[in-house]
Structure formats: structure tokens, C-alpha cells
PDB file of C-alpha atoms in Angstrom:
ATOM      1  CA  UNK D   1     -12.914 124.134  55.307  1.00 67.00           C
ATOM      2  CA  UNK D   2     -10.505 121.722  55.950  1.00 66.00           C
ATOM      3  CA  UNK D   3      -7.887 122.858  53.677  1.00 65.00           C
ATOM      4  CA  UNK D   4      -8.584 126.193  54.736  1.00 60.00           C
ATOM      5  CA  UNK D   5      -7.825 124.845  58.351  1.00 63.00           C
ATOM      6  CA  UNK D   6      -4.033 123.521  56.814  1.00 59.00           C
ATOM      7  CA  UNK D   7      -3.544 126.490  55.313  1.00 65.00           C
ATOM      8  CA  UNK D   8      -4.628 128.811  58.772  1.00 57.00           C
ATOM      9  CA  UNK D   9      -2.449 126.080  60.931  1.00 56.00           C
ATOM     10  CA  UNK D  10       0.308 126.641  58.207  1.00 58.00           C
ATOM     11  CA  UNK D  11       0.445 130.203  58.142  1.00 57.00           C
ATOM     12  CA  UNK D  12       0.531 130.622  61.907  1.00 63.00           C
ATOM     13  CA  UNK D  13       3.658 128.018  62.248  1.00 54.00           C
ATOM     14  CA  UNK D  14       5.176 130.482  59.915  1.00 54.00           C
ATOM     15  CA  UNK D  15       4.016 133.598  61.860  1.00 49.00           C
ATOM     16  CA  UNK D  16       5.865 131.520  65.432  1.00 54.00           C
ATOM     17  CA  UNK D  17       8.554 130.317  63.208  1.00 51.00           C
ATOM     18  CA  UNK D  18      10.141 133.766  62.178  1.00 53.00           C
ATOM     19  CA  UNK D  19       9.098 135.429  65.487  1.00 59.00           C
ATOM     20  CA  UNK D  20      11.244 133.036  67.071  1.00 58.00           C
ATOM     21  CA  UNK D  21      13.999 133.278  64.525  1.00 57.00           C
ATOM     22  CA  UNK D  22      14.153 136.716  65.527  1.00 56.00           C
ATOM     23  CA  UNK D  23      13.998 136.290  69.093  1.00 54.00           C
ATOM     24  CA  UNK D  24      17.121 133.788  68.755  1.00 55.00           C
ATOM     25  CA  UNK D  25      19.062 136.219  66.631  1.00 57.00           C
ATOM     26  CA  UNK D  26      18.254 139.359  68.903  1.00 48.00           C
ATOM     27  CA  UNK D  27      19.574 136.813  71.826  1.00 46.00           C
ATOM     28  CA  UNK D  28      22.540 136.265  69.962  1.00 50.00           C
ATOM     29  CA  UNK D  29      23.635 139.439  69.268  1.00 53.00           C
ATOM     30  CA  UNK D  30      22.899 140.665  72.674  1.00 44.00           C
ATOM     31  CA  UNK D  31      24.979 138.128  74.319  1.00 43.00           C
ATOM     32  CA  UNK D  32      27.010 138.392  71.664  1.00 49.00           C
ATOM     33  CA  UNK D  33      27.863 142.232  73.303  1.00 52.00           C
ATOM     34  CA  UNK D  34      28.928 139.999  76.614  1.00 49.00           C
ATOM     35  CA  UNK D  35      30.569 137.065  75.499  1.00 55.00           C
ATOM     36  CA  UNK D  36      32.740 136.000  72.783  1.00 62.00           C
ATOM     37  CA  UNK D  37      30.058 135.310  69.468  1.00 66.00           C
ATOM     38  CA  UNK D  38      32.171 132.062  68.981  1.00 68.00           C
ATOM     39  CA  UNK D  39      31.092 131.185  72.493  1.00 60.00           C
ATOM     40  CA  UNK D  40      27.426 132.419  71.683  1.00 63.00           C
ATOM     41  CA  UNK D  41      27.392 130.349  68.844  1.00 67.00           C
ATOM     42  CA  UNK D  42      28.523 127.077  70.702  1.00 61.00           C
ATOM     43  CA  UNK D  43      25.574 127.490  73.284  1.00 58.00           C
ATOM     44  CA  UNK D  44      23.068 127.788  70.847  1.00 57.00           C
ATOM     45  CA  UNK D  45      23.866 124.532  68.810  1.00 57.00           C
ATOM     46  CA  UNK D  46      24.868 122.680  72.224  1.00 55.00           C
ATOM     47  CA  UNK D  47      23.286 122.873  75.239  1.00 55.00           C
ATOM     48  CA  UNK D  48      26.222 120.588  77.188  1.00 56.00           C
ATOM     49  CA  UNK D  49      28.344 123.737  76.268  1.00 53.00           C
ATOM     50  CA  UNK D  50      26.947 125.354  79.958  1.00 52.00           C
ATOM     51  CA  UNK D  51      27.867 122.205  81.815  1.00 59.00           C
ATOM     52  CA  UNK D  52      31.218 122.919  83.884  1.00 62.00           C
ATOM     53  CA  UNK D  53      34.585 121.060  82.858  1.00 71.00           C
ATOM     54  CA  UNK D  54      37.410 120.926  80.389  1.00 82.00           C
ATOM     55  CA  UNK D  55      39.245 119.123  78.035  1.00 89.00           C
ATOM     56  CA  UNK D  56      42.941 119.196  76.340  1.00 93.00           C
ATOM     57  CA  UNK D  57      42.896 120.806  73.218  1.00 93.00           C
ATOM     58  CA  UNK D  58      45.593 122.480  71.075  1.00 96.00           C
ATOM     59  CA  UNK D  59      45.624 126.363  70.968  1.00 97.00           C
ATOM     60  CA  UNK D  60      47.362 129.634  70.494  1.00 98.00           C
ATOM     61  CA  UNK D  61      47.056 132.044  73.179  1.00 98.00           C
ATOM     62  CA  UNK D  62      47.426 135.589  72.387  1.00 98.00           C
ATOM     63  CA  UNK D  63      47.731 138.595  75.058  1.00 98.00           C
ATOM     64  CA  UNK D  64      47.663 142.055  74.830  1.00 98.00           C
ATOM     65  CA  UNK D  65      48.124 144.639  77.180  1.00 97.00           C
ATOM     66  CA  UNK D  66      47.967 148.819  76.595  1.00 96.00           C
ATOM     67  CA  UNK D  67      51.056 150.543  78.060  1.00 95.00           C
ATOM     68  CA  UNK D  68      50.821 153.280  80.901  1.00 91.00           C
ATOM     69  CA  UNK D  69      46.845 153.543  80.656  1.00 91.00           C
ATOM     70  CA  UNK D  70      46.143 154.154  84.573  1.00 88.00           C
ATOM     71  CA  UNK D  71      48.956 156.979  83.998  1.00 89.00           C
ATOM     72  CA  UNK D  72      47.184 158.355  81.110  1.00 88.00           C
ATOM     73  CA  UNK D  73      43.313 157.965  83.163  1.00 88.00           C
ATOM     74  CA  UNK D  74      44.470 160.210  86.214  1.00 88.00           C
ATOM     75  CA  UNK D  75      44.827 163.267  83.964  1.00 88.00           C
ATOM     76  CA  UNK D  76      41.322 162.868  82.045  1.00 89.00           C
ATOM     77  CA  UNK D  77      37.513 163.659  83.131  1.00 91.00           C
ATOM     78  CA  UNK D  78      36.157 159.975  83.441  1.00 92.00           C
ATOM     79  CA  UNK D  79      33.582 160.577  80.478  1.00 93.00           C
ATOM     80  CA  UNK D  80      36.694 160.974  78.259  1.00 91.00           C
ATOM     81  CA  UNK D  81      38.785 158.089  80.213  1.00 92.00           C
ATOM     82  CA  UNK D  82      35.709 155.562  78.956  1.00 93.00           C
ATOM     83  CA  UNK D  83      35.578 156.783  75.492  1.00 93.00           C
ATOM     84  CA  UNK D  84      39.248 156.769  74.928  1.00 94.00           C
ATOM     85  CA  UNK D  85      39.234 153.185  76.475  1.00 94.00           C
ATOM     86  CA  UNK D  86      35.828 151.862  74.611  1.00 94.00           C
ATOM     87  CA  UNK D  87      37.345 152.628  71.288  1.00 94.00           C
ATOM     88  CA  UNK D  88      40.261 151.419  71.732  1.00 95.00           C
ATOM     89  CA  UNK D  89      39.161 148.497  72.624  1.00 95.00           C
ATOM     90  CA  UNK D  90      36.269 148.020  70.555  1.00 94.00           C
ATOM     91  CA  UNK D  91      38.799 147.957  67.883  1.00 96.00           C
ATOM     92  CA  UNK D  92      41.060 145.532  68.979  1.00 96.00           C
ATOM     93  CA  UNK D  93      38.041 143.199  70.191  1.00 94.00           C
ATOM     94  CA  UNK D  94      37.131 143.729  65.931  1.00 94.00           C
ATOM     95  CA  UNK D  95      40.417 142.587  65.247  1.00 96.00           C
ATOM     96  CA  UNK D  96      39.911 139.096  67.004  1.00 96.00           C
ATOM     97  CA  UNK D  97      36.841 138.463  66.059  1.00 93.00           C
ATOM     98  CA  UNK D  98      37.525 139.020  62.708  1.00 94.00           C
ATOM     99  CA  UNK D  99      40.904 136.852  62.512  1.00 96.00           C
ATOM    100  CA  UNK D 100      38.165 134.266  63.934  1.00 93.00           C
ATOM    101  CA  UNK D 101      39.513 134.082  67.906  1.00 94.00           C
ATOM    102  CA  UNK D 102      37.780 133.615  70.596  1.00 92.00           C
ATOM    103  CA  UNK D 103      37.793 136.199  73.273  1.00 93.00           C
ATOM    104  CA  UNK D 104      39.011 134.766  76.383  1.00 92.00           C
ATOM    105  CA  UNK D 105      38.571 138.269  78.551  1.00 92.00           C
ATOM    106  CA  UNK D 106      38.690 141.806  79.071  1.00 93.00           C
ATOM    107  CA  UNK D 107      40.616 143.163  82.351  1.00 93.00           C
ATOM    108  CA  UNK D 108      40.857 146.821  82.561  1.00 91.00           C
ATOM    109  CA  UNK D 109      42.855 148.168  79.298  1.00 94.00           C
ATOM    110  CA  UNK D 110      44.372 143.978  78.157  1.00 96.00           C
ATOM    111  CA  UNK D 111      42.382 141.598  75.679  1.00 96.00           C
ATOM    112  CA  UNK D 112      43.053 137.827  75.805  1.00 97.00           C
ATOM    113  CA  UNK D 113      41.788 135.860  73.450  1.00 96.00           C
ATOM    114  CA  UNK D 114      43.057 132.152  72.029  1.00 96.00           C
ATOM    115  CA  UNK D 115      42.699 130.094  68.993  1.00 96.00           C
ATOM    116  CA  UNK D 116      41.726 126.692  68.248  1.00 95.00           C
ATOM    117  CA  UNK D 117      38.655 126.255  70.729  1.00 91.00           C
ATOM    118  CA  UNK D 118      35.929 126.144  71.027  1.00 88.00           C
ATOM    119  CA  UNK D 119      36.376 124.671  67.229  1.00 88.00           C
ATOM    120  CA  UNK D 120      39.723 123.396  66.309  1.00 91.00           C
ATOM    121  CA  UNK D 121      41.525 125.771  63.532  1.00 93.00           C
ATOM    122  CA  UNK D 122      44.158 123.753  62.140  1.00 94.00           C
ATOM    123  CA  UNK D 123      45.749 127.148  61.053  1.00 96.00           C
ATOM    124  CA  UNK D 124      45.249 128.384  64.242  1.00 97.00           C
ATOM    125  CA  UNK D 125      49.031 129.501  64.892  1.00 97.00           C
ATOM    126  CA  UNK D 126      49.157 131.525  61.336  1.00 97.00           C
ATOM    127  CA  UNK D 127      45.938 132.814  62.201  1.00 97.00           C
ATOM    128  CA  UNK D 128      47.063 134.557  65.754  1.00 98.00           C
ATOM    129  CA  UNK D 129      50.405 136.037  63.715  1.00 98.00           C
ATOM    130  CA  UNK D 130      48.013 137.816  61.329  1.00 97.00           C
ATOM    131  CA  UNK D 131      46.387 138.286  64.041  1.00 98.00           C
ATOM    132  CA  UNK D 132      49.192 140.463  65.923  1.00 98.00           C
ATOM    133  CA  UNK D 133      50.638 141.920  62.943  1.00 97.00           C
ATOM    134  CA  UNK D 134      47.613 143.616  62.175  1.00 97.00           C
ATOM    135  CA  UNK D 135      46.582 144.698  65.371  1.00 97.00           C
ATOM    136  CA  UNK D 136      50.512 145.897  65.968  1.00 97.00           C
ATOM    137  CA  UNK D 137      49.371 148.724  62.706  1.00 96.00           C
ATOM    138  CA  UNK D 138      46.034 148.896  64.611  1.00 97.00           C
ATOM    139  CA  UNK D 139      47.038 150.375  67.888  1.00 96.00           C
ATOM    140  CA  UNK D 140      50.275 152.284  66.847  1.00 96.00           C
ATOM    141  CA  UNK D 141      48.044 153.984  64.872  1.00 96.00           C
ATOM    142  CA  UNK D 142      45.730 154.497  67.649  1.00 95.00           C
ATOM    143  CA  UNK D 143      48.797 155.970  69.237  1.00 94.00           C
ATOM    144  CA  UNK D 144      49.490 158.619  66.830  1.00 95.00           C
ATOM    145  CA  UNK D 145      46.114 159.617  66.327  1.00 94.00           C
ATOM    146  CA  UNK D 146      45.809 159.919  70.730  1.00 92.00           C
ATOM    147  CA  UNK D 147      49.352 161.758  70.284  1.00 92.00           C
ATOM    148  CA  UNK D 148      47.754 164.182  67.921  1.00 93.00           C
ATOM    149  CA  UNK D 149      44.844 165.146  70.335  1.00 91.00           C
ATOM    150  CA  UNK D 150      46.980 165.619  72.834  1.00 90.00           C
ATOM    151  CA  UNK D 151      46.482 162.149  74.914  1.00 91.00           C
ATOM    152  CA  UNK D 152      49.505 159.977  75.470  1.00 90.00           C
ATOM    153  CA  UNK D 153      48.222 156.671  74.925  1.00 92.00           C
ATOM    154  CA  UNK D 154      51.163 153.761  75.490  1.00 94.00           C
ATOM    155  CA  UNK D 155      52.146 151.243  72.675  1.00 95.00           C
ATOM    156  CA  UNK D 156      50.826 147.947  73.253  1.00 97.00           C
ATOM    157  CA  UNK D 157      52.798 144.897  73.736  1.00 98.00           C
ATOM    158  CA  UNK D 158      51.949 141.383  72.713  1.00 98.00           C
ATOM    159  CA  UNK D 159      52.907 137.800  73.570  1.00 98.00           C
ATOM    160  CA  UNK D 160      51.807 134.844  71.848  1.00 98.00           C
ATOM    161  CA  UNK D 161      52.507 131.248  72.239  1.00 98.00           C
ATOM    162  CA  UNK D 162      50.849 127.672  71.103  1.00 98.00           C
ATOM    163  CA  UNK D 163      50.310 124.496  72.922  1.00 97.00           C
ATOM    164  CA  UNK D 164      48.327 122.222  75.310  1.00 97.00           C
ATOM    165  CA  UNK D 165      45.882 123.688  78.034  1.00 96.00           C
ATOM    166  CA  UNK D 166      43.159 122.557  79.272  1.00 94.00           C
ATOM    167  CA  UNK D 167      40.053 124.499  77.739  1.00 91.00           C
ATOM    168  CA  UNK D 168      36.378 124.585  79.365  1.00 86.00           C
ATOM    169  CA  UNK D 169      34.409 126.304  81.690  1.00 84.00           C
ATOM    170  CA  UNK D 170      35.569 127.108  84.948  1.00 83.00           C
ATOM    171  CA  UNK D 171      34.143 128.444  87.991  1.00 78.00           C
ATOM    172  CA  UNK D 172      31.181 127.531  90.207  1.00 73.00           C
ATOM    173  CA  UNK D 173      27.625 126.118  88.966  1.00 68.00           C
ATOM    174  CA  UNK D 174      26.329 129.789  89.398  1.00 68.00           C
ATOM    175  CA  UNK D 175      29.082 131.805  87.405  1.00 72.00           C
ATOM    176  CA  UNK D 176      32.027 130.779  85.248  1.00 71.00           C
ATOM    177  CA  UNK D 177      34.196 131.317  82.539  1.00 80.00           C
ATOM    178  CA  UNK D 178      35.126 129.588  79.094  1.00 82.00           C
ATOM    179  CA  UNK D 179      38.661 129.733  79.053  1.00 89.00           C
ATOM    180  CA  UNK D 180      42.043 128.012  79.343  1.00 93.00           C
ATOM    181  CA  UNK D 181      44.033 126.974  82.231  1.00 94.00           C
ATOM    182  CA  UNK D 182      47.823 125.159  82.214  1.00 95.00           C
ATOM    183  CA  UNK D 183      51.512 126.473  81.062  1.00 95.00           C
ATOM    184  CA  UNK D 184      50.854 127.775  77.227  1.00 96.00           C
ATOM    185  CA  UNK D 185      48.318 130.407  78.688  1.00 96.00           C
ATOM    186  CA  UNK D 186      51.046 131.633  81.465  1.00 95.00           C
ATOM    187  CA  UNK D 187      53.905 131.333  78.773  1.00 96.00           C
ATOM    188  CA  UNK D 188      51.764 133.639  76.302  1.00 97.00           C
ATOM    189  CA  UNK D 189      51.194 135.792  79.077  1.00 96.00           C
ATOM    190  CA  UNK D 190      54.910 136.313  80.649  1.00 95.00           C
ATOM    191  CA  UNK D 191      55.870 136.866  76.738  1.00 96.00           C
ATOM    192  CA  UNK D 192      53.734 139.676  76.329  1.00 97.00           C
ATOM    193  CA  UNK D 193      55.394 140.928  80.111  1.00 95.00           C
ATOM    194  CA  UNK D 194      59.120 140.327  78.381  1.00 95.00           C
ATOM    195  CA  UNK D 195      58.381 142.834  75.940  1.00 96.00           C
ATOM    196  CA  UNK D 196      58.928 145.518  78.162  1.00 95.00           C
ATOM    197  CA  UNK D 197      62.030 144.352  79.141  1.00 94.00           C
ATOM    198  CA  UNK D 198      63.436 143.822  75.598  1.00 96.00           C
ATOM    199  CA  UNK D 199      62.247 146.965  74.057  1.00 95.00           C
ATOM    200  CA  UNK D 200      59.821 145.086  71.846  1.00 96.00           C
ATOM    201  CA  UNK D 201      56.053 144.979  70.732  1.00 97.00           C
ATOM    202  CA  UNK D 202      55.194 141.937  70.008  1.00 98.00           C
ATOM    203  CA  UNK D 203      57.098 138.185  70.780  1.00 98.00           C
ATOM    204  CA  UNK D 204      55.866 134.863  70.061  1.00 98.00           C
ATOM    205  CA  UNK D 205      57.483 131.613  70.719  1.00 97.00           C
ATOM    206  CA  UNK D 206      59.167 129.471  68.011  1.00 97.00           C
ATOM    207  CA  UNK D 207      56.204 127.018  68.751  1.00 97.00           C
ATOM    208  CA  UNK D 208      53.812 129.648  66.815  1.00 98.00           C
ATOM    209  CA  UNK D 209      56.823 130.585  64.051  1.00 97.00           C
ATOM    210  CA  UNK D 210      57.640 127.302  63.193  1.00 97.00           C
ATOM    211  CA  UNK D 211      53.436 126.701  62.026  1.00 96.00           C
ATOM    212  CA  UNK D 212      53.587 129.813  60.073  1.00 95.00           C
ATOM    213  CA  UNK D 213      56.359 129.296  57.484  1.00 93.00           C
ATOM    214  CA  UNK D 214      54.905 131.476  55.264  1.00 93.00           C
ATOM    215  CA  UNK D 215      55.768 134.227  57.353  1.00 95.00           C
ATOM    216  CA  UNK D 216      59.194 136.127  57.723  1.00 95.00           C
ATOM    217  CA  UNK D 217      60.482 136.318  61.470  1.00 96.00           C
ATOM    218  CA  UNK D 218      63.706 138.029  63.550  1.00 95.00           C
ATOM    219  CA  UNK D 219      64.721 135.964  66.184  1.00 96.00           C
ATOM    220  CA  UNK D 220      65.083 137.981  69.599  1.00 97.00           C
ATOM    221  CA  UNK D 221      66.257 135.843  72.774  1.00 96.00           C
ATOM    222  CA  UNK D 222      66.080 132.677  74.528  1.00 96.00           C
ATOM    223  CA  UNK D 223      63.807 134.070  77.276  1.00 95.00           C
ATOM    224  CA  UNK D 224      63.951 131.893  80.594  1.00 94.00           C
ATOM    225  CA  UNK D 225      60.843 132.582  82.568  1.00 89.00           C
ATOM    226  CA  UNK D 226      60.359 132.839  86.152  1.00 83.00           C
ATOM    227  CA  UNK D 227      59.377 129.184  87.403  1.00 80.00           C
ATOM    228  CA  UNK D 228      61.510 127.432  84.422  1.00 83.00           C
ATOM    229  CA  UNK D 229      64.713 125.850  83.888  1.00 83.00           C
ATOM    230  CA  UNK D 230      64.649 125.886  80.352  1.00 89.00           C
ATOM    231  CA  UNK D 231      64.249 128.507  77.814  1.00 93.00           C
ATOM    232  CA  UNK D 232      61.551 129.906  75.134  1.00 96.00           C
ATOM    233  CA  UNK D 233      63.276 130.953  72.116  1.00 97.00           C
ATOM    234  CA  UNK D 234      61.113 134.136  71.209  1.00 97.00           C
ATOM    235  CA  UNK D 235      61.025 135.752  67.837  1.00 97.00           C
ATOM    236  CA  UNK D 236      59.081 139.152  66.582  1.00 97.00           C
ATOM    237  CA  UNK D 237      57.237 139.100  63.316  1.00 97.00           C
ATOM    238  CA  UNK D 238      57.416 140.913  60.402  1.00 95.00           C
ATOM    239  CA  UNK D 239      55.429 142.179  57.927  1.00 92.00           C
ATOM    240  CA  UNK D 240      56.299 141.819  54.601  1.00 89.00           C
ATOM    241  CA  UNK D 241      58.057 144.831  53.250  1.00 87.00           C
ATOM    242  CA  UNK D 242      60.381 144.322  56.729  1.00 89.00           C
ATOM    243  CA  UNK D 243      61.125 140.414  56.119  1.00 88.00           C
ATOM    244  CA  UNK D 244      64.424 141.021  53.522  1.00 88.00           C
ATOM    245  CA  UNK D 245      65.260 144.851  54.169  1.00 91.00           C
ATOM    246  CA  UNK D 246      69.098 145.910  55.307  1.00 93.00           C
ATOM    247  CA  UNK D 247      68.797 146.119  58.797  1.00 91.00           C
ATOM    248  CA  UNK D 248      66.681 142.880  59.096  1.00 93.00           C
ATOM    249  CA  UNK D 249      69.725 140.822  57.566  1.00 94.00           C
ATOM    250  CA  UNK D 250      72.388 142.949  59.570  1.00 93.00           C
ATOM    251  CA  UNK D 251      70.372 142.024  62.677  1.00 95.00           C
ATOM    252  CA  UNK D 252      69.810 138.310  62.321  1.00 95.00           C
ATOM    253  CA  UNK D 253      73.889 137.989  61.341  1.00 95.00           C
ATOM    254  CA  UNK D 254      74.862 139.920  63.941  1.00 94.00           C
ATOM    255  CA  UNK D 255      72.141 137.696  66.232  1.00 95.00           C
ATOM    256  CA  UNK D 256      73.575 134.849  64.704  1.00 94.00           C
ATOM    257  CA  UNK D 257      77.551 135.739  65.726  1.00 94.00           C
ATOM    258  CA  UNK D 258      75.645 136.460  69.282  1.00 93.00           C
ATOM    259  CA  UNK D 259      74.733 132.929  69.820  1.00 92.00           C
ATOM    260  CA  UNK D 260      77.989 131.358  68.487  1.00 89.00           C
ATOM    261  CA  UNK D 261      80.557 134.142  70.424  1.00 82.00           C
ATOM    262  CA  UNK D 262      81.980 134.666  67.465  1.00 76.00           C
ATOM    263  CA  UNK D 263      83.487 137.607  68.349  1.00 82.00           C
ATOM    264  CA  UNK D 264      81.335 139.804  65.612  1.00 91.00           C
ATOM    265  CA  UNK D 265      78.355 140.344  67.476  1.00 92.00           C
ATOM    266  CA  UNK D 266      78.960 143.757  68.801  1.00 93.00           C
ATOM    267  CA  UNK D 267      80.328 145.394  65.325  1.00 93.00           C
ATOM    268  CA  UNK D 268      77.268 143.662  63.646  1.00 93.00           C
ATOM    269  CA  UNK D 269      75.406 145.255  66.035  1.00 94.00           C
ATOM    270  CA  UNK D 270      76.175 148.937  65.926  1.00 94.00           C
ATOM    271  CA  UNK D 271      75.656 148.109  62.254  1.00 93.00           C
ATOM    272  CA  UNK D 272      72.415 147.205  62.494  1.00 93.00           C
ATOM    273  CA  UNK D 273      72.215 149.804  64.555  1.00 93.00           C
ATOM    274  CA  UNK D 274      73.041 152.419  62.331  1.00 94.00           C
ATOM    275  CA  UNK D 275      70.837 151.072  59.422  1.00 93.00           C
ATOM    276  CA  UNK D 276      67.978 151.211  61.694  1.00 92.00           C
ATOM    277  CA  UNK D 277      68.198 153.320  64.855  1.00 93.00           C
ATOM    278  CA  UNK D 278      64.750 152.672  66.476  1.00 91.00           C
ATOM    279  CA  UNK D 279      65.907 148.700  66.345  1.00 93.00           C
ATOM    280  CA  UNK D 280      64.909 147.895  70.389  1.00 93.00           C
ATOM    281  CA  UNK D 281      66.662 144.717  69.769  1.00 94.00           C
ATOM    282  CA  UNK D 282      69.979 145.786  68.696  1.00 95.00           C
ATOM    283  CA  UNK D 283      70.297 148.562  71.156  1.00 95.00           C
ATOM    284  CA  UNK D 284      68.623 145.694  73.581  1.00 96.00           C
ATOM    285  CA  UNK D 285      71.564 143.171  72.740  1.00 95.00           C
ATOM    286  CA  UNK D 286      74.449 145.733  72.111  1.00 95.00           C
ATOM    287  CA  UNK D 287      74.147 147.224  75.664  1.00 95.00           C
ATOM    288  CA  UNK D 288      74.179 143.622  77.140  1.00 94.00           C
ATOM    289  CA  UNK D 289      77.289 142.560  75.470  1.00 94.00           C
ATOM    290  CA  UNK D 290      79.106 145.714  76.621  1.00 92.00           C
ATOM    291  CA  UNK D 291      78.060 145.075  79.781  1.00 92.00           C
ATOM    292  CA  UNK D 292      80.118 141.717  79.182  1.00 91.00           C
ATOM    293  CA  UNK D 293      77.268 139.347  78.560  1.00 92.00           C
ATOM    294  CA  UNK D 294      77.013 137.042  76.028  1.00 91.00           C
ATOM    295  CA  UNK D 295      74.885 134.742  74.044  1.00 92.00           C
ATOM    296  CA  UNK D 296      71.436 135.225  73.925  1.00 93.00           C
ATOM    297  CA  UNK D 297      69.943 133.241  76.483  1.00 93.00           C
ATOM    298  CA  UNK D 298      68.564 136.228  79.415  1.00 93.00           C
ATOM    299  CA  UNK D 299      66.849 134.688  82.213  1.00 91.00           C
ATOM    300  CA  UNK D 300      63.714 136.941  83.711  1.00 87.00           C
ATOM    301  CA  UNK D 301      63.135 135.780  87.003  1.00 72.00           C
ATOM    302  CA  UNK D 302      60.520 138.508  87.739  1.00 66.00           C
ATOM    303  CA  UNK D 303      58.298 137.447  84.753  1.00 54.00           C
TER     304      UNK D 303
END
């Protein structure tokens, strides 16, 4: 009787043990559907992760934002408005989890996420440019396939940067958010604005470029924000087959006669130009120095 007893006591442990296991992963993946599963993940192994406060930490902030999407909403029956919407954004959402960010917030059609919190990732910066590259193929995609049906989704633009903030929950005692506060999230966040300005997709700082040396770059302006006095060089990435190709070396030597005044820039330009006529940037930079401007330092004091 008494080992029968162990063995009864044992079996229902057992019995509570996996019923609770399954309890904690159905709570996981439900919250999981409402917050970030890195976030999920830091609550269930620390219960001082609800407590409110902050701390400095290093991280890359990425933003993205989908072009003309209220435009694009007026035209369509609201049933098809949320399931253009939800997929798109379910598969961008994929993308950062996957690349292993954490998923700052969702406002309307724009996804911010950052790296490097709540667990440092001391490839945090490379991460975020494989990041954007992929999710650059992701949503142009998207935008041919919308194209196809007849919807004209927007491109999406991009801005990225890497730096100090201060990272914690923020709000009351009742509701608040995990996220960052301080200059790196509003530079990330006026870079992804620029790109409307410069014709591009995607910028990131030279803070992010210069952690990812592995990967190939074209530099595209010394952006001077609104609020600053000094400026954020800005570069776009490329993916591989792009990194040595024709137009990508006629650009960065015409860019580089740009920022001496050597004279060149504009011939370099129209060659680039020619080599590649959907290059935003040279048209960009060609225009301005025919206008009689010159270097590349622009200064955007609406963004």
C-alpha cells in the first residue's frame, strides 16, 4: 500500500505537471498573438519584467511604413480593406520575428520593431539589414501581386538606425508598453520619412553599415534632420548580385565627385543614369545639381 500510495501521488504530479505545461504554452501563444513572443518569453522567466521603468541599452531600431494605404482603403469594401491589410502585415510581422526582433508596435498600416532588447544581440545591426533586405523582396512583391488583382498597394519605405535609448516599459501601472524612448528611435523613424523625399526604399545610417561589413552598401546623402545641427550620413543596402554591378560603381564615383565638387558629378550622373534608369538616387542628385546645388549634405527641416 504504501508504494502504491508513491506511485498514485507520482502519477497525479505528472497528470498536474503536463496540464500545466499546456496551460503555460496555450498562454504563450495566445499572448504571443498580442505581444511580441520575445516579450512573452521575458514575462514568463521574469516576473520583474511587468514592473514599470527602463534602462540604456544598445539597439537597432527599424521602421516601416506602407505607402498611400488610406488612399488605397477608400476605394475597397472594409471586409477586403482588413484582409488586404492582415496579410500584409502578417507577413512582415513573420519577417521580424524570424530575423529574431522584437516588435515594438503596430499603428495602422507601419511595423516598428528594434533589436538588441529585451536580450542583447551582439549582431544586432547585421541582423536588422537582413532584416530590411528581405522584407524590401517581401513587400515589392506584395506589390506586384496587389497590382495584378487590380489593388494599388504603395511600396514601403524603411529607415533604420543603431544606438542608445532608453528601453523598458512605459506608461501607467494599469497599461503600458515595452519599448524605446530617446534620439536613435526618432532618427530611425525620420529616416524611414526621408525616403520619400529621396526617391528611395530603404536608408540606414552609417552607424548600422559600419557593424555590417559583410554587407555591400551605396551611400545616398548626408541627411540633416529637423531638430539637428549635424548630419546622418545615410546609405541604402544592397543585395548581393547589386553590390559590384555597372551602375552601382558609376553611382558611388559619380557620388564620390559630388562630395569633393569635382566638377564630374553631373556627367557621372547621367551615366549612371543611363546604365540604370529607375536609379531614384541619381535622378535624386542629378536634378539637385542642375538646380545649382552641390555636395551632398540636404537638410530636411520638415522631417
Amino acid at each position: 500500500p504504501p508504494l502504491a500510495s508513491v506511485i498514485a501521488g507520482a502519477a497525479m504530479g505528472g497528470v498536474h505537471w503536463l496540464r500545466d505545461r499546456a496551460e503555460r504554452k496555450f498562454v504563450e501563444q495566445a499572448f504571443s498573438r498580442y505581444v511580441s513572443p520575445a516579450l512573452v518569453k521575458r514575462l514568463v522567466s521574469d516576473r520583474k519584467a511587468l514592473s514599470l521603468g527602463g534602462e540604456k541599452r544598445e539597439v537597432t531600431f527599424v521602421f516601416t511604413d506602407l505607402e498611400g494605404f488610406t488612399s488605397v482603403s477608400e476605394k475597397l469594401a472594409p471586409a477586403q480593406v482588413a484582409d488586404l491589410l492582415n496579410g500584409y502585415l502578417d507577413k512582415v510581422c513573420e519577417r521580424f520575428i524570424a530575423h529574431g526582433a522584437t516588435i515594438d508596435k503596430i499603428v495602422g498600416d507601419s511595423v516598428v520593431g528594434f533589436f538588441g532588447a529585451p536580450e542583447p544581440q551582439d549582431d544586432q545591426a547585421c541582423r536588422a539589414v537582413d532584416l530590411v533586405l528581405e522584407l524590401d523582396r517581401l513587400c515589392e512583391k506584395l506589390k506586384e501581386e496587389a497590382s495584378a488583382r487590380g489593388v494599388a498597394l504603395g511600396l514601403t519605405r524603411i529607415g533604420v538606425h543603431k544606438g542608445e535609448a532608453i528601453v523598458g516599459n512605459f506608461g501607467g501601472s494599469r497599461f503600458f508598453d515595452y519599448t524605446g524612448i530617446g534620439d536613435t528611435v526618432n532618427t530611425a523613424s525620420r529616416l524611414e520619412a526621408a525616403n520619400k523625399h529621396l526617391g528611395t526604399r530603404v536608408l540606414i545610417s552609417r552607424a548600422v553599415a559600419e557593424a555590417c561589413p559583410e554587407h555591400a552598401f551605396l551611400p545616398a546623402a548626408t541627411l540633416v534632420l529637423k531638430g539637428k545641427s549635424e548630419g546622418v550620413d545615410c546609405l541604402v543596402p544592397l543585395a548581393p548580385p547589386e553590390a559590384n554591378s555597372e551602375a552601382t560603381v558609376a553611382y558611388r564615383e559619380a557620388y564620390r565627385a559630388m562630395t569633393t565638387d569635382s566638377g564630374e558629378a553631373e556627367l557621372l550622373l547621367a551615366r549612371a543614369l543611363e546604365l540604370c534608369p529607375g536609379d531614384a538616387l541619381a535622378r535624386y542628385h542629378l536634378a539637385r545639381l542642375r538646380r545649382g546645388e552641390r555636395g551632398a549634405t540636404i537638410r530636411l527641416a520638415d522631417k
